[in-house]
Coordinates of C-alpha atoms in Angstrom, one line a residue:
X1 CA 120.3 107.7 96.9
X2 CA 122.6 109.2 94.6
X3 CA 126.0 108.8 94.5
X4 CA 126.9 112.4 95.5
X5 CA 125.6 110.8 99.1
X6 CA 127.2 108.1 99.2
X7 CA 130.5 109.3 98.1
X8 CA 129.7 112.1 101.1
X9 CA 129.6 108.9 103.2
X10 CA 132.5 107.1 102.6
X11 CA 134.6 110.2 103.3
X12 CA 136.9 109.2 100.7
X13 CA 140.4 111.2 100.1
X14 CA 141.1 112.0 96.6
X15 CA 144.3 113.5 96.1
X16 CA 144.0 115.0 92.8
X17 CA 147.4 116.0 92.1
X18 CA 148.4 117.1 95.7
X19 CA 146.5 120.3 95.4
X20 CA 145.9 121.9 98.3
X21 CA 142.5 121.3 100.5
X22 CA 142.4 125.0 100.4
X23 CA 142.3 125.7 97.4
X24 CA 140.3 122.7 96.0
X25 CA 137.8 123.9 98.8
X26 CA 137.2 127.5 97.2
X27 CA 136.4 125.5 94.0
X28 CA 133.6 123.7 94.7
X29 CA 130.6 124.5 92.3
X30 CA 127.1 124.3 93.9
X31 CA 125.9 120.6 94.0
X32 CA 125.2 118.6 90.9
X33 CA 122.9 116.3 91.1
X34 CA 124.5 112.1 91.1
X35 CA 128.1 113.8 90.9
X36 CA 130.8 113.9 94.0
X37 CA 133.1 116.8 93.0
X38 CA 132.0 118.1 96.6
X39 CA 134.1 115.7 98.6
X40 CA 137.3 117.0 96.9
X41 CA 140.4 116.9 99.4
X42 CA 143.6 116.5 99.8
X43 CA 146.5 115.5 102.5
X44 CA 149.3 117.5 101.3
X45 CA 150.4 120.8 103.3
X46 CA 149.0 124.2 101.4
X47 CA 151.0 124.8 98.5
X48 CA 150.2 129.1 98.9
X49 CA 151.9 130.9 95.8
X50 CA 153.7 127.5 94.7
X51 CA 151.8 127.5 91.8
X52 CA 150.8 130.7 90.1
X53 CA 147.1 131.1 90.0
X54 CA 146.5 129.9 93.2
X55 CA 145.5 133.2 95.0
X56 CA 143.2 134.2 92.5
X57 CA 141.5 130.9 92.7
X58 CA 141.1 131.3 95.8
X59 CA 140.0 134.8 95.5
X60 CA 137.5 133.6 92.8
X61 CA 139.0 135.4 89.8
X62 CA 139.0 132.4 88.0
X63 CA 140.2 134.0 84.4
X64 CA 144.0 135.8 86.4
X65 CA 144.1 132.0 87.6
X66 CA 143.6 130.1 84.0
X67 CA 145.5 132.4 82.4
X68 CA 148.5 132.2 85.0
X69 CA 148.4 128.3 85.2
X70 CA 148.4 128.0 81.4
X71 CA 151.3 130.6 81.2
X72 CA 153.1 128.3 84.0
X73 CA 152.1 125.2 82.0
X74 CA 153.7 126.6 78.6
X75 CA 156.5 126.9 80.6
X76 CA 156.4 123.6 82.9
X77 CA 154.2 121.5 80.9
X78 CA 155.0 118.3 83.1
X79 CA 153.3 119.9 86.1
X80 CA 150.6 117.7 87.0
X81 CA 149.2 119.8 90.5
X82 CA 149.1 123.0 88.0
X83 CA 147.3 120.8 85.6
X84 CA 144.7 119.3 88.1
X85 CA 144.1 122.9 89.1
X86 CA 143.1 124.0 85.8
X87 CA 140.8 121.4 85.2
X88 CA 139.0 122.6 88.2
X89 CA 138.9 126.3 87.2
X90 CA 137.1 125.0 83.9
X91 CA 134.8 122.7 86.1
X92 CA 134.3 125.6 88.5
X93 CA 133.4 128.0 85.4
X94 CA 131.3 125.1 84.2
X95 CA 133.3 124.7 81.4
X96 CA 132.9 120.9 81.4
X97 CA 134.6 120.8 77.5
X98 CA 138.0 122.5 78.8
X99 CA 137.6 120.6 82.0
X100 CA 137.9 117.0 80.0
X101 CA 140.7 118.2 77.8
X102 CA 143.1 119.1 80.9
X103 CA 142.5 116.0 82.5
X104 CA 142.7 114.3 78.9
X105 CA 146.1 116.4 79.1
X106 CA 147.4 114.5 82.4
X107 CA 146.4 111.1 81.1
X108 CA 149.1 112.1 78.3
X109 CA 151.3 112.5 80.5
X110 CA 150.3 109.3 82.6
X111 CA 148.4 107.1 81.3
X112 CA 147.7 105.3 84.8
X113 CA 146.4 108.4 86.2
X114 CA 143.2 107.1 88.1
X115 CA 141.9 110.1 89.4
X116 CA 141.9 111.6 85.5
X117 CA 139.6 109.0 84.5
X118 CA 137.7 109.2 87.9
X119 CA 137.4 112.8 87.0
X120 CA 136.4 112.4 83.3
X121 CA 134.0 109.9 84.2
X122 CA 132.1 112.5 86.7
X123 CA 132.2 115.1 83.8
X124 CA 130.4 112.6 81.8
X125 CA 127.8 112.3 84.6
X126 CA 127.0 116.0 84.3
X127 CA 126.6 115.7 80.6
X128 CA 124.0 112.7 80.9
X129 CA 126.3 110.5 79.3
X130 CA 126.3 107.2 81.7
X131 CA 127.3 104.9 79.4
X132 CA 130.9 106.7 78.9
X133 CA 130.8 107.8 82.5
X134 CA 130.5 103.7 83.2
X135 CA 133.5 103.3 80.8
X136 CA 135.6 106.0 82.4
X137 CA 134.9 104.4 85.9
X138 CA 135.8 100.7 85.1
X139 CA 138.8 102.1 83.8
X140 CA 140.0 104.2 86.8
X141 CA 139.3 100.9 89.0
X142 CA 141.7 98.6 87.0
X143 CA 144.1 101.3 87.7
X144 CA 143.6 101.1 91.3
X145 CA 141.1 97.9 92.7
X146 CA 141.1 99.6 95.9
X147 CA 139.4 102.8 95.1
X148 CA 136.4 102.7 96.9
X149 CA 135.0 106.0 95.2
X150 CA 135.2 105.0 91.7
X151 CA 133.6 101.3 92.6
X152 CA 130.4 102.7 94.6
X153 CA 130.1 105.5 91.8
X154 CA 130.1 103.0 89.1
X155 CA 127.4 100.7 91.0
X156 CA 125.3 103.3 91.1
X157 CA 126.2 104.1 87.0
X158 CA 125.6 101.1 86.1
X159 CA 122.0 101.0 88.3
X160 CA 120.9 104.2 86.8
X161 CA 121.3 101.7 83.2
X162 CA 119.6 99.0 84.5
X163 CA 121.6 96.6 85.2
X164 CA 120.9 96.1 89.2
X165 CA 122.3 93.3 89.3
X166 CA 125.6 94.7 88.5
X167 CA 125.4 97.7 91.1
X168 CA 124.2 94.8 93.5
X169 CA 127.8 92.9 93.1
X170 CA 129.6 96.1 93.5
X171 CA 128.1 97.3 96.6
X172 CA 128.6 93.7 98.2
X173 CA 132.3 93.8 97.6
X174 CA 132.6 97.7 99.0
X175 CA 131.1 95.4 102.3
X176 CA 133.2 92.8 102.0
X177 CA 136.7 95.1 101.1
X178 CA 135.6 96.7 104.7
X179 CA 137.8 100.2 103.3
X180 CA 138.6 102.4 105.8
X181 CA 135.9 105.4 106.4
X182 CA 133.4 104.0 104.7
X183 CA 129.6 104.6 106.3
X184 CA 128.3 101.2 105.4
X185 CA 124.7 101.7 106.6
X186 CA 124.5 104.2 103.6
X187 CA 126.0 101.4 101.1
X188 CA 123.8 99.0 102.5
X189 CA 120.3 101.5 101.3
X190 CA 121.6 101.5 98.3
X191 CA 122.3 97.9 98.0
X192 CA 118.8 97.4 99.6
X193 CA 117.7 99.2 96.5
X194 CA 118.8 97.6 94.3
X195 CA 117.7 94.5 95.8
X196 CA 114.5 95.2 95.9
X197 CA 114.4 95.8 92.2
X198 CA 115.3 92.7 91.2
X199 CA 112.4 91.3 93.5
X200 CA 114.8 90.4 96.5
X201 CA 112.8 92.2 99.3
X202 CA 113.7 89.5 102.1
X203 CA 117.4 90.0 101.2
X204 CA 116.8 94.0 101.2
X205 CA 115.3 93.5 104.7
X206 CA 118.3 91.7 105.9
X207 CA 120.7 94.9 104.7
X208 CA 118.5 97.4 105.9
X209 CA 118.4 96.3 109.1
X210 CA 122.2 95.6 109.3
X211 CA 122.7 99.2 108.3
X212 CA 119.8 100.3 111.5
X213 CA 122.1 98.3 113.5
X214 CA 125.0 99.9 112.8
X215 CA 123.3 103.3 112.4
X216 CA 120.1 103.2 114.4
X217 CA 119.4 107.1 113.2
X218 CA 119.4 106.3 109.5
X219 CA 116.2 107.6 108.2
X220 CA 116.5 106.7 104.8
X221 CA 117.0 102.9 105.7
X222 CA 114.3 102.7 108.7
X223 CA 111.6 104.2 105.9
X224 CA 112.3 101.7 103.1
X225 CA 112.4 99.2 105.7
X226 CA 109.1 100.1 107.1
X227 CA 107.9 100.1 103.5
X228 CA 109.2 96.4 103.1
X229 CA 107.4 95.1 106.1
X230 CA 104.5 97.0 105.3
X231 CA 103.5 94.9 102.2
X232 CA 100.1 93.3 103.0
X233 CA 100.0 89.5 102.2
X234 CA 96.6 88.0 102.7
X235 CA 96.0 83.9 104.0
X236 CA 92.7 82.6 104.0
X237 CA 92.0 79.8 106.8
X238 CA 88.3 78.4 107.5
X239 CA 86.3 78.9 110.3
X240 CA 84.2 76.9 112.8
X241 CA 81.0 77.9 111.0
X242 CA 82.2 76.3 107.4
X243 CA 83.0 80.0 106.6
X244 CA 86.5 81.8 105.9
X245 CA 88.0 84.6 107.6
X246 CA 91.5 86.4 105.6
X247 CA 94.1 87.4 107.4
X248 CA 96.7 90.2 106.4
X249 CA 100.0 90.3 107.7
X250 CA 102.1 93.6 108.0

């Protein structure tokens, strides 16, 4: 399961600067494999022409909009939504080097910017560079403990490096936080995972069918579970005769 999924799942709400769900929506790139820059939203009312660049964004002229917001930026350099928007018109060009730099630009102007480093961290995802991406993660969780987005992304950062057990302690406290929205039948797969890697099938058992119970459609969970039960184990007992008959257990 990759963390695009989950992060799909959880339904968390990033609000990225308070840019506008409108126009963070017309900037979604096509889906990148293990990164959640789909679930990009916000609560704050549409901002329109607030911010220059914002209709061409939304238009898809993505060069009228950098140029625009980095004109407004020369000009209001302390605007953070005009900054968060230009880092997406560079992730949305693919531009994930100009991308980094703006949000390396907002954590200038605030160092305790969570999102920023939540941000960096996915950027470092696309470029194959987990162990950075890990770093980048950690750090936008000491900012904020409670961000549930950042703590099941680095659990399954820190799985795709090995270290299960890890990922394992970090999906048991997204259970045991209980955050609002969360789809935990989809935690609990990829906590099953995990568990079954470090040779804990019985204990994988036990999550997956907690998450059937609380999702009874979950495919994903009902096929590793079938998988787990499926494991043939063989006891040999003597018979009658002096012989021995096996028995296999599914």
């Amino acid at each position: 399961m990759s963390v695009r999924q989950l992060l799909l799942a959880l339904g968390i709400v990033l609000l990225l600067g308070g840019v506008a769900v409108t126009v963070v929506a017309s900037l979604r790139s096509e889906p990148v494999a293990s990164t959640p820059t789909s679930i990009v939203a916000t609560t704050s009312p549409a901002l329109g022409e607030a911010i220059p660049g914002t209709s061409d964004i939304q238009s898809g002229d993505l060069a009228a909009a950098q140029s625009k917001l980095e004109a407004h930026l020369e000009a209001n350099p302390q605007d953070k939504q005009a900054r968060y928007l230009l880092a997406l018109v560079h992730e949305r060009g693919l531009d994930w080097d100009g991308a980094m730099q703006v949000y390396a630009d907002i954590l200038e102007l605030d160092a305790r910017d969570f999102e920023a480093h939540f941000r960096i961290a996915n950027l470092y995802r696309r470029l194959e560079q987990p162990e950075e991406a890990a770093a980048s993660f950690e750090e936008s969780l000491r900012l904020n403990s409670d961000f549930t987005a950042a703590r099941v992304a680095l659990a399954e950062t820190v799985a795709g490096l090995g270290d299960a057990d890890r990922a394992i302690r970090l999906y048991f406290e997204v259970i045991e936080m209980r955050p609002m929205g969360v789809q935990f039948d989809q935690i609990r797969v990829a906590l099953a995972e995990q568990l079954v890697a470090v040779d804990q099938a019985d204990n994988a058992a036990l999550q997956l069918e907690k998450a059937l119970a609380e999702n009874p459609d979950n495919a994903e969970a009902r096929a590793l579970l079938d998988e787990l039960r499926g494991t043939s184990t063989t006891t040999t007992q003597p018979g009658a005769d002096g012989t021995t008959s096996t028995t296999v257990a599914n």
